[in-house]
Short mmCIF file of C-alpha atoms and ligand atoms in Angstrom, two decimals:
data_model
loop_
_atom_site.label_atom_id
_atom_site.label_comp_id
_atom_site.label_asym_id
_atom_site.label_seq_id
_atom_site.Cartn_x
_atom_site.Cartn_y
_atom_site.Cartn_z
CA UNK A 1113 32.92 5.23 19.97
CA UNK A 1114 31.34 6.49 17.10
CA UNK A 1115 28.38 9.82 16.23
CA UNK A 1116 26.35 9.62 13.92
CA UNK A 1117 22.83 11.26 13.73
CA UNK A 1118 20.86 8.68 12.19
CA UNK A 1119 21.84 5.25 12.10
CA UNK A 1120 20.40 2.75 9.18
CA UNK A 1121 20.48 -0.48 9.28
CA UNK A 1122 20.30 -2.08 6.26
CA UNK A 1123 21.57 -1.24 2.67
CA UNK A 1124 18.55 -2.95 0.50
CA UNK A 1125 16.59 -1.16 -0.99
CA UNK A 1126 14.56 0.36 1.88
CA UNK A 1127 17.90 1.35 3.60
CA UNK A 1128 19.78 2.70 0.63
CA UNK A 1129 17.02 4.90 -1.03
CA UNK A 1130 16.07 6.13 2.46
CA UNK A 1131 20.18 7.19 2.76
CA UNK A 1132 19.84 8.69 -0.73
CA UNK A 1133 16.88 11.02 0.04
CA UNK A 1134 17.94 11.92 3.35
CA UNK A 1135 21.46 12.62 2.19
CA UNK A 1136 19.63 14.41 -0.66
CA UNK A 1137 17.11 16.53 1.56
CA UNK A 1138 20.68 17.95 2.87
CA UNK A 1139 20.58 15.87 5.74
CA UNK A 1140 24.03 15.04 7.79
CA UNK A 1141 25.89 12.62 9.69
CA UNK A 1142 23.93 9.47 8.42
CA UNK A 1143 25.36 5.95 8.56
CA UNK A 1144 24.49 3.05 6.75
CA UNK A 1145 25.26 -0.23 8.37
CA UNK A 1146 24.96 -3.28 6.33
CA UNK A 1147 26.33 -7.11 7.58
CA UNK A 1148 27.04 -7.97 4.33
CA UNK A 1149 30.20 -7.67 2.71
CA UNK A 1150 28.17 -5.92 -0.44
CA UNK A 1151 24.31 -4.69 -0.92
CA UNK A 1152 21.99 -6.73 -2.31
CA UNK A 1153 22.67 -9.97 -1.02
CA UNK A 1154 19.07 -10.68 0.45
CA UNK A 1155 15.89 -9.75 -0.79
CA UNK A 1156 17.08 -6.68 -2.77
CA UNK A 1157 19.25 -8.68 -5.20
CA UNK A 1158 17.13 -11.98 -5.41
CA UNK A 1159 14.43 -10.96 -7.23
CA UNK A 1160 12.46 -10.54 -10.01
CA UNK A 1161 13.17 -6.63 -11.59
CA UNK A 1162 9.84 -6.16 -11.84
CA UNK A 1163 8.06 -2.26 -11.65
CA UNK A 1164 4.71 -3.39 -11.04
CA UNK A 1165 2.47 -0.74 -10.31
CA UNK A 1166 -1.41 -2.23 -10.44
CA UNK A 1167 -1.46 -3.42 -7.12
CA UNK A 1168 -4.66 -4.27 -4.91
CA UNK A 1169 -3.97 -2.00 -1.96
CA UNK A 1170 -4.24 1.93 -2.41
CA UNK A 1171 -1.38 2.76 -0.05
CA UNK A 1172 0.85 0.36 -2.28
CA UNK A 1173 -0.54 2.06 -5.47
CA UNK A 1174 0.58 5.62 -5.33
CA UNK A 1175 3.67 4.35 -3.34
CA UNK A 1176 4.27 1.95 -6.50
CA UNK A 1177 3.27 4.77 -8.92
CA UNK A 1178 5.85 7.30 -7.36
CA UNK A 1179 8.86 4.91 -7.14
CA UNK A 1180 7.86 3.52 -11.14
CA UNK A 1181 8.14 7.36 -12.47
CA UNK A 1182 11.08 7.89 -10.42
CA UNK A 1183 12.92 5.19 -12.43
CA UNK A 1184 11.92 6.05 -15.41
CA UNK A 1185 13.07 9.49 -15.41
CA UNK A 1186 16.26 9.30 -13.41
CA UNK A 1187 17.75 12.31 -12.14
CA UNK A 1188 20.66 13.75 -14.40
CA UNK A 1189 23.20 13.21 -11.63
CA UNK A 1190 22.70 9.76 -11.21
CA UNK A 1191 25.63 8.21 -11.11
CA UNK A 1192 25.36 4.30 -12.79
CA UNK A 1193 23.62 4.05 -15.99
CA UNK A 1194 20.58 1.73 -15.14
CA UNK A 1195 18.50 0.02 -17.81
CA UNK A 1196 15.05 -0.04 -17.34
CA UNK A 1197 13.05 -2.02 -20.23
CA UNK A 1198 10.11 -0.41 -20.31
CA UNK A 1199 8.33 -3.13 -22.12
CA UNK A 1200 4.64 -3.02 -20.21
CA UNK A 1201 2.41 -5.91 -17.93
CA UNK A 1202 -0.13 -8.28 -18.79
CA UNK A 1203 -2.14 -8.73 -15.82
CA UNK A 1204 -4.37 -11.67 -16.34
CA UNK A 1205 -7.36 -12.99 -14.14
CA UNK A 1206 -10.98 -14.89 -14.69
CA UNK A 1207 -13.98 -14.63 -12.94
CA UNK A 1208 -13.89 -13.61 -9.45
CA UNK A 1209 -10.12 -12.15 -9.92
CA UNK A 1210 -11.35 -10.74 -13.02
CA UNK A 1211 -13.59 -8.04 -11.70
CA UNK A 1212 -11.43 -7.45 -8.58
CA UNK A 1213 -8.30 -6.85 -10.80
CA UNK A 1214 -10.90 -4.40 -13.16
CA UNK A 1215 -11.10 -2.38 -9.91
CA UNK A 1216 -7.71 -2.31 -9.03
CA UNK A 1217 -7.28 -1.25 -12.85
CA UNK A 1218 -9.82 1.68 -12.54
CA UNK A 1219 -8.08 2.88 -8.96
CA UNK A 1220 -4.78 2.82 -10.83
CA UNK A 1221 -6.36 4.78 -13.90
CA UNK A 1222 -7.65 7.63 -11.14
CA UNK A 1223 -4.71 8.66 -9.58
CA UNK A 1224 -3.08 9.05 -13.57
CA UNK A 1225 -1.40 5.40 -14.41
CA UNK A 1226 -2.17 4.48 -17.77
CA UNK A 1227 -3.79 1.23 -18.29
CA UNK A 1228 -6.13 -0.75 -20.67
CA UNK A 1229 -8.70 -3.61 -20.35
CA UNK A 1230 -7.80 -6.10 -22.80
CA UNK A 1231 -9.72 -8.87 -24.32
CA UNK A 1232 -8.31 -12.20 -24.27
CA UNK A 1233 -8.07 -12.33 -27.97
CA UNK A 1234 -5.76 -8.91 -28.21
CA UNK A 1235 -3.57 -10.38 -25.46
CA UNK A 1236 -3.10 -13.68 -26.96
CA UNK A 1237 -1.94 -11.75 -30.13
CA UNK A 1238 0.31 -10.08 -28.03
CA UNK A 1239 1.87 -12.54 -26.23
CA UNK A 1240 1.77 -15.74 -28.66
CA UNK A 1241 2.50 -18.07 -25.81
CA UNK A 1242 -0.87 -17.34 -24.35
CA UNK A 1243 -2.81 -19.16 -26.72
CA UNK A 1244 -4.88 -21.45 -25.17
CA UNK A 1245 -4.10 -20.18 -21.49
CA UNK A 1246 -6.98 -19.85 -18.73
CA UNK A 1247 -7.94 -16.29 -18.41
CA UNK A 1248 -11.10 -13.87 -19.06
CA UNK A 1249 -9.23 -10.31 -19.46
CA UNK A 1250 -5.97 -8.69 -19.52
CA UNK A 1251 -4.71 -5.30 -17.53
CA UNK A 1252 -2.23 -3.82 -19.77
CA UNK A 1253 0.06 -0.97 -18.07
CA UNK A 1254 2.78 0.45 -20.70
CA UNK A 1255 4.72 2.02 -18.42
CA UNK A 1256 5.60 -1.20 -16.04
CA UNK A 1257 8.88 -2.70 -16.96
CA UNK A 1258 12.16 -4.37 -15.64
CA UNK A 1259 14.90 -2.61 -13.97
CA UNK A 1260 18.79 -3.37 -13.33
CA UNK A 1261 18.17 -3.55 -9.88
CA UNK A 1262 21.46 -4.07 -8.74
CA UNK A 1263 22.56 -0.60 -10.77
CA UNK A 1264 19.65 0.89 -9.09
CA UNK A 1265 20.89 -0.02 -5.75
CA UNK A 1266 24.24 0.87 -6.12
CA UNK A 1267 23.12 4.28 -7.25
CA UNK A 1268 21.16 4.84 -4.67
CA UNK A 1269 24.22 3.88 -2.39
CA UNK A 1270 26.83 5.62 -4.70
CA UNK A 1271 24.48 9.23 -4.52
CA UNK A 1272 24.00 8.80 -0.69
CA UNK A 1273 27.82 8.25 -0.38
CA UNK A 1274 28.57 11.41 -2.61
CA UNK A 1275 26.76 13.52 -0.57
CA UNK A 1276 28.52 12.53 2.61
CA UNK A 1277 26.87 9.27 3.83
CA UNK A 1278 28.77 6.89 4.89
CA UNK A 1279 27.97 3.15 4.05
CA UNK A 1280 30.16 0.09 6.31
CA UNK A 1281 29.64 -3.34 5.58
CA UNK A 1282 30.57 -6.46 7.24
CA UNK A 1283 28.98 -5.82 11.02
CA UNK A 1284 26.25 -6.71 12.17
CA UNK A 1285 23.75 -5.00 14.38
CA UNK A 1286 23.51 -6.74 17.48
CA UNK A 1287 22.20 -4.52 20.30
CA UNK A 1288 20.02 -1.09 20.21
CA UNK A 1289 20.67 1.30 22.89
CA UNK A 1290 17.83 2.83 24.65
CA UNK A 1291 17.68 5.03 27.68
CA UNK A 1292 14.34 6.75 28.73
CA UNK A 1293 12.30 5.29 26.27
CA UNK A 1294 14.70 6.72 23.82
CA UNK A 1295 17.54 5.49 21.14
CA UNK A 1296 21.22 6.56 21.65
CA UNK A 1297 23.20 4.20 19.36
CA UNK A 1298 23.95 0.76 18.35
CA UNK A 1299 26.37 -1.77 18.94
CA UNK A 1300 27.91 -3.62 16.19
CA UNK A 1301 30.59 -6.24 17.77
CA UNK A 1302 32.16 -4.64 20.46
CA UNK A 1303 32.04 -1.12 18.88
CA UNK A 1304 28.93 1.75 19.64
CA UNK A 1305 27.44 3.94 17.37
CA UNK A 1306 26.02 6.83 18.91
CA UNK A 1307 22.59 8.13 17.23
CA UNK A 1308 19.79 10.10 17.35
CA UNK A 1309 17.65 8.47 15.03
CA UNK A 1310 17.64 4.47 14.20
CA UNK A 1311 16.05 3.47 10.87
CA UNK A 1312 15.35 -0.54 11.06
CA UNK A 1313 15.54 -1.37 7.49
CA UNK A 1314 16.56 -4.73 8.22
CA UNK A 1315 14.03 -6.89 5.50
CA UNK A 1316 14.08 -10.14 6.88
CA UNK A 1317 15.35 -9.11 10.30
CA UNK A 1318 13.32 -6.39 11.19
CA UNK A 1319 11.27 -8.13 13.83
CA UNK A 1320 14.50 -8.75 15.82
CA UNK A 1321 15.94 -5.09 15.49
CA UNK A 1322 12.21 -4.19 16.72
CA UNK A 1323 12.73 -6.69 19.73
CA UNK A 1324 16.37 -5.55 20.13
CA UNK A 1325 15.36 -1.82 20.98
CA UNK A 1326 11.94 -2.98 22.60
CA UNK A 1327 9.47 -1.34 20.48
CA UNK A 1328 5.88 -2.67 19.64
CA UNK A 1329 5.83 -5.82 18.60
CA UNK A 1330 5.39 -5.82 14.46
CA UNK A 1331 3.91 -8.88 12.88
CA UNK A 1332 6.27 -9.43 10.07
CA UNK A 1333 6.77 -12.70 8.04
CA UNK A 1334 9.56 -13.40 5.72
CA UNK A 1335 8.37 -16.09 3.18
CA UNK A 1336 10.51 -17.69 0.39
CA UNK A 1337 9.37 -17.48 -2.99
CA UNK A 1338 11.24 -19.28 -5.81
CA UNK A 1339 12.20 -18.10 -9.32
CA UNK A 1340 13.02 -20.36 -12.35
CA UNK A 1341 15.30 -19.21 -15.12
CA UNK A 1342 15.12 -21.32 -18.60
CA UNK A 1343 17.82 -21.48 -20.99
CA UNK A 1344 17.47 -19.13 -24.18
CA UNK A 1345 14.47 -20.49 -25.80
CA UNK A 1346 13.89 -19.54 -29.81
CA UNK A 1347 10.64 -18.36 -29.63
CA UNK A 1348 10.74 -16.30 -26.73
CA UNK A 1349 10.25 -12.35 -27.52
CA UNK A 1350 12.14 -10.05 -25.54
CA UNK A 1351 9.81 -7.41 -26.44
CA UNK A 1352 7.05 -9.35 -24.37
CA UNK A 1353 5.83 -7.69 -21.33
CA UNK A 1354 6.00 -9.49 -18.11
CA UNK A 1355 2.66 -12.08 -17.78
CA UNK A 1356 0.73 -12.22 -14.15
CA UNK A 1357 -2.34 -14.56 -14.42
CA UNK A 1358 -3.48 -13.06 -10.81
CA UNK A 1359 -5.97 -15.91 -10.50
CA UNK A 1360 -3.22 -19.03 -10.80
CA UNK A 1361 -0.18 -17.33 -8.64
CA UNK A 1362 2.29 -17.82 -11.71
CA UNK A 1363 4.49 -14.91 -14.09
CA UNK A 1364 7.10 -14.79 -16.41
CA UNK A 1365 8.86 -12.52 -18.49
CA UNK A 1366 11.71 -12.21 -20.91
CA UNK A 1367 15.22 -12.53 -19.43
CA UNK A 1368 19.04 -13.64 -21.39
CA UNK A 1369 17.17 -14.78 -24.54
CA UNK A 1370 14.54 -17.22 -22.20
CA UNK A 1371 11.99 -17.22 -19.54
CA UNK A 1372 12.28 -16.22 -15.94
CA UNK A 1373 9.45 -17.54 -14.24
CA UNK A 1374 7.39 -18.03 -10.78
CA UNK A 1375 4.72 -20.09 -9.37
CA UNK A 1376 4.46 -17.30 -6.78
CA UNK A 1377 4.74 -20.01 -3.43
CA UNK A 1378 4.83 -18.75 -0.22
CA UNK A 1379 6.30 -20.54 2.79
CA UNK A 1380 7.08 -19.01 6.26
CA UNK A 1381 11.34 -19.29 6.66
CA UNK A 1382 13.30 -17.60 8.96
CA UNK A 1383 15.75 -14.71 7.69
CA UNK A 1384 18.27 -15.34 5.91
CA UNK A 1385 19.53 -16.88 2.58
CA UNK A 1386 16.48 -19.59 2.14
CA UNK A 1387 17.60 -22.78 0.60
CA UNK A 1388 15.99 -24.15 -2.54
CA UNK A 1389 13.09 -26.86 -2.37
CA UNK A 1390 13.41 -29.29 -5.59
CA UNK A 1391 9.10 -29.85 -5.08
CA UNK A 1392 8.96 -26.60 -6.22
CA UNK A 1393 9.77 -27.32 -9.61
CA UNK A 1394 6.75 -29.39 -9.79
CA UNK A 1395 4.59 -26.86 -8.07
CA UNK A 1396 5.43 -24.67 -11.27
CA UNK A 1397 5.68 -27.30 -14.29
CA UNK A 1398 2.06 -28.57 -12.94
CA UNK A 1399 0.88 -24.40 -12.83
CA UNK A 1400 2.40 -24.26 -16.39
CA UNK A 1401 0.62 -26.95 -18.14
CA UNK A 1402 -3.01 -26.62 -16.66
CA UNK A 1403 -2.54 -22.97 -17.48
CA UNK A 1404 -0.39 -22.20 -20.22
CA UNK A 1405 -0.32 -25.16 -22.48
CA UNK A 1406 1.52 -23.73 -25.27
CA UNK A 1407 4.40 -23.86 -23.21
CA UNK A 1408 3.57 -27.01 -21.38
CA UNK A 1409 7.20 -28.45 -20.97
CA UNK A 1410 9.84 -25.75 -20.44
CA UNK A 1411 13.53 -26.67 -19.45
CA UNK A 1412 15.08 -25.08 -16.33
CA UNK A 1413 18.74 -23.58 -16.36
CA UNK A 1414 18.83 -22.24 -12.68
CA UNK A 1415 16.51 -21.69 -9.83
CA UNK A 1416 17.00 -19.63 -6.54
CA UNK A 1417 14.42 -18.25 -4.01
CA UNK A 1418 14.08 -14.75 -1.34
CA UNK A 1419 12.46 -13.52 1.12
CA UNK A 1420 9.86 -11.47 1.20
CA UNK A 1421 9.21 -10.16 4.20
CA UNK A 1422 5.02 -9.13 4.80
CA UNK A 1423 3.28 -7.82 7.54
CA UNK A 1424 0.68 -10.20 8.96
CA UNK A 1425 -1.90 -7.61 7.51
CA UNK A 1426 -0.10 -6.53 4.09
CA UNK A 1427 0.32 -3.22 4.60
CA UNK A 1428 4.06 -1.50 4.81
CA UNK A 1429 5.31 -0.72 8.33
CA UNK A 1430 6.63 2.95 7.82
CA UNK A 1431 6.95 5.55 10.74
CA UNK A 1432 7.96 6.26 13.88
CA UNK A 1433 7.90 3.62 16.82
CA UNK A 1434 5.04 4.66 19.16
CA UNK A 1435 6.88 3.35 22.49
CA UNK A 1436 10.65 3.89 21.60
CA UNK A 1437 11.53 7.14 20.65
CA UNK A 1438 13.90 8.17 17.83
CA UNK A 1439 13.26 4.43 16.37
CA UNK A 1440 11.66 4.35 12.66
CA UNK A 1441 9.96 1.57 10.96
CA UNK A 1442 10.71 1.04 6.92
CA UNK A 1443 9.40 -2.95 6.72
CA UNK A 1444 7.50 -5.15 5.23
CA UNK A 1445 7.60 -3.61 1.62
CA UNK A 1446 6.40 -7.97 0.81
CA UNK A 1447 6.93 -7.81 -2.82
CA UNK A 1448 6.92 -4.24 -3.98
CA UNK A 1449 10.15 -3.06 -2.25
CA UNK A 1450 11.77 -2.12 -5.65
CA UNK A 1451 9.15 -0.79 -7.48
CA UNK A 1452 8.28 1.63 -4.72
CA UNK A 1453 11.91 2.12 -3.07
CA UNK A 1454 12.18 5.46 -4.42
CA UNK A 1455 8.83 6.97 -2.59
CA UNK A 1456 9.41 4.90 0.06
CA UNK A 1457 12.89 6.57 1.04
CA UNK A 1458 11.12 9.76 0.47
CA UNK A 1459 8.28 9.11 2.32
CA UNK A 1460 10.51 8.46 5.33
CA UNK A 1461 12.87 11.31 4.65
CA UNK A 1462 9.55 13.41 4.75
CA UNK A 1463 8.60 12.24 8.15
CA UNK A 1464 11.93 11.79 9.69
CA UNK A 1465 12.67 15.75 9.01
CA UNK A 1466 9.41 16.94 10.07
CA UNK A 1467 10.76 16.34 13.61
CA UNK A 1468 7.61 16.28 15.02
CA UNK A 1469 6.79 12.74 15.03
CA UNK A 1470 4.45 12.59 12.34
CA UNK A 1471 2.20 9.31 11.37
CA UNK A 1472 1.52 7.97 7.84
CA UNK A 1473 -1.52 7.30 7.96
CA UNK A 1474 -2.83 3.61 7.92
CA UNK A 1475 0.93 2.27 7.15
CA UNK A 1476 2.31 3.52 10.11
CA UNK A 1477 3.87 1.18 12.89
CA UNK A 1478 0.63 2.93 15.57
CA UNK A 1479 -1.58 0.39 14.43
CA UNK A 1480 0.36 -2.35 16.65
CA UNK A 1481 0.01 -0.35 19.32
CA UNK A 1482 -1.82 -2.19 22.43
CA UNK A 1483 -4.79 -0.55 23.70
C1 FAD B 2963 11.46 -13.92 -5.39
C2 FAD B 2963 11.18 -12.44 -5.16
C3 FAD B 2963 10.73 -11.68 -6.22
C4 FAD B 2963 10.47 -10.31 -6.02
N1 FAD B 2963 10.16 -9.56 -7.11
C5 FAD B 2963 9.98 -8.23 -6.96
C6 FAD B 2963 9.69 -7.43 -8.10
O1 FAD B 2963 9.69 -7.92 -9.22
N2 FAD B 2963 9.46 -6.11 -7.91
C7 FAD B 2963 9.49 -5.53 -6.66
O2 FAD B 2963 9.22 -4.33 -6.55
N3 FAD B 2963 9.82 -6.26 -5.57
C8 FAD B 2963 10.06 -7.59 -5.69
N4 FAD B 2963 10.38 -8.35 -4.60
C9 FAD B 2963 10.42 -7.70 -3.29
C10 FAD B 2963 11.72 -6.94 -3.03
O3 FAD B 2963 12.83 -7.71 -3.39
C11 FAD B 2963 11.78 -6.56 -1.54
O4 FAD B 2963 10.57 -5.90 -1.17
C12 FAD B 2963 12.93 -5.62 -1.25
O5 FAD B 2963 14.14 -6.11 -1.76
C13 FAD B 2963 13.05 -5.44 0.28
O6 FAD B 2963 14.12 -4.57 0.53
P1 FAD B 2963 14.64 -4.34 2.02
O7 FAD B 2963 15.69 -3.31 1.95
O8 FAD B 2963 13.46 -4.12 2.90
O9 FAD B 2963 15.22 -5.77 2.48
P2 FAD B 2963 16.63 -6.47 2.12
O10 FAD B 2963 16.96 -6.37 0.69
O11 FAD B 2963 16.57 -7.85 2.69
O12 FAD B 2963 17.67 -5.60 2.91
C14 FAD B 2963 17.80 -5.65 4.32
C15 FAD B 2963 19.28 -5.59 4.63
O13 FAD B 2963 19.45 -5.46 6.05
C16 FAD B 2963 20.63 -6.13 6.40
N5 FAD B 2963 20.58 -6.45 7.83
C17 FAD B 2963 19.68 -7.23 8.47
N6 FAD B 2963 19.96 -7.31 9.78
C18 FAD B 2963 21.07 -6.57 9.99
C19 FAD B 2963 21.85 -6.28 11.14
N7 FAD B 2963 21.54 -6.78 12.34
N8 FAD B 2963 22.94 -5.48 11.00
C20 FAD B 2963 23.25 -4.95 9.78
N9 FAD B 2963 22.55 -5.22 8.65
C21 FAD B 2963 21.47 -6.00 8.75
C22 FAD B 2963 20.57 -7.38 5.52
O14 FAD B 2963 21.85 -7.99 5.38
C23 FAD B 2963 20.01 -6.85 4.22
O15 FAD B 2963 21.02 -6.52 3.29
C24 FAD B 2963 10.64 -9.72 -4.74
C25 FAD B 2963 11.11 -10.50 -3.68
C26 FAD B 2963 11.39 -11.84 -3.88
C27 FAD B 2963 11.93 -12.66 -2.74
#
């Protein structure tokens, strides 16, 4: 049998930035335990790079805000070189969508993100492609990009590892042990972990590491979403920001000379490596040619789809289990777990060493809590 203190399972990005900050905070005797043979082989390597930090929900905002500046200004020890193309978002919306995502704009300019309203005219100059295209306004927000994410997640691993985590792959978590309403390891095949403290940073599998050590019962959902990548395409600019029309579900961005793009589908799948469905294709040629016709027939190289995994009410999960103690929530980060992986780990590092049990606030797992 095995000690650790603190036990987490998982080594996306919820899991490996939470080891980093913990390890970083001076924290000992933490384990990572991933079932993978490598990181990133579910949500946290399958998507789209994006730092997106105009979001609808305030909690997500300054969460998103935090973990963008974090990444832009790496610490001088970090040990990967990461390359973050800090080349902006072009929100786009009409009507209804329009004055919501104005809002959301205005929030975002409060707490210190720079952004700008845009006319459709000055974004159509900016983006050529969106001549023609279905929208009243553009948010523009200079300091959203694309990251290297899987540079960023190795670096979070490689820092946590430096400083005396220790990160095994290849078992899975199939039993939490709980006596008195309490955690005191895990089981992965026939070996136990002893622990203190269990962070469930499982993505996709959260629910079932929840039901494994009986805690409250968390609403999550995975649901697949699909990405498209085109061949290198002459006129594409890789200087273009990434392109959300808010109102039609559909974005692209530069990526390897062409387009990566998504029609932003959501379907209910259980965890795990979702398989590809060919209507999809047609979901997103029909969104591109109703809505940006300058680009109305686009060839497609490659396509894959994730997982991302939402709470039933949108919020992150993030805190300590009200029923089991020494069990921590670090879930449903839907699809903002790399932009905000940074604050994220250090929001849980914060209440994990406060040792008191602390809540945050309206993201933490209490609300699930039967009265
Ligand atoms: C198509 C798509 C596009 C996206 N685009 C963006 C974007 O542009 N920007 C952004 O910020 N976010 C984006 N996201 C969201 C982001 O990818 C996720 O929020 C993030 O990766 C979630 O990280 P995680 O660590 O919670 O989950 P995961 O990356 O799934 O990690 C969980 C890990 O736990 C491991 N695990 C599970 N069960 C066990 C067990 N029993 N024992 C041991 N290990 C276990 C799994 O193997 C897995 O590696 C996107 C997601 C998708 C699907």
């Amino acid at each position: 049998m095995t000690s650790a203190h603190t036990v987490i399972v998982g080594a996306g990005f919820a899991g490996a930035a939470t080891a980093y900050h913990l390890a970083r905070s001076g924290a000992s005797g933490i384990v990572v335990l991933e079932q993978e043979r490598l990181a990133g082989v579910h949500s946290s390597g399958r998507n789209a790079s994006m730092i997106r930090q105009i979001v609808p929900d305030p909690s997500i905002g300054s969460l998103a805000q935090e973990g963008a500046a974090f990444v832009r200004n790496l610490p001088s020890d970090w040990p990967l070189l990461v390359n973050f193309e800090q080349n902006g978002s072009l929100l786009l919306a009409s009507g209804k969508e329009w004055e919501s995502l104005t809002r959301d704009a205005e929030r975002a300019r409060q707490i210190g993100i720079e952004v700008e309203c845009w006319s459709r005219q000055r974004a159509e100059q900016y983006v050529k492609i969106l001549k023609g295209a279905d929208f009243d306004g553009a948010v523009w927000c200079p300091t959203d990009g694309v990251i290297d994410i899987h540079a960023l997640l190795s670096g979070y691993l490689k820092s946590a590892t430096s400083m005396g985590t220790e990160v095994r792959y290849g078992g899975s978590v199939r039993a939490i042990d709980v006596e008195d309403n309490r955690v005191t390891g895990v089981m992965i095949g026939n070996e136990r972990v002893k622990a203190d403290v269990i962070i469930n940073a499982a993505g996709a599998w959260a629910g079932l590491i929840g039901e494994m050590a009986g805690s409250v019962k968390v609403p999550l959902l995975p649901s697949r979403r699909h990405l498209f990548l085109t061949p290198p395409l002459p006129w594409v600019d890789s200087r273009w920001p990434f392109v959300w029309d808010v109102s039609h579900e559909l974005y692209f961005r530069p990526e390897s000379g062409g387009l990566l793009l998504c029609p932003c589908d959501q379907d209910e799948m259980a965890p795990g490596i979702p398989p590809t469905d060919d209507s999809m294709i047609e979901l997103l040629a029909g969104k591109v040619s109703r809505h940006l016709p300058e680009i109305s027939s686009i060839p497609i190289k490659r396509s894959w789809a994730g997982l991302r995994t939402l709470c039933a009410d949108g919020r992150f999960v993030i805190g300590w289990d009200p029923k089991i103690h020494g069990f921590f929530w670090l879930a449903g980060l839907g699809g903002h777990g790399v932009t905000t992986s940074s604050a994220v780990g250090a929001l849980a590092t914060r209440l994990i060493l406060s040792g008191n049990e602390k809540s945050a606030g309206d993201i933490s797992p209490k609300r699930f809590m039967e009265v």
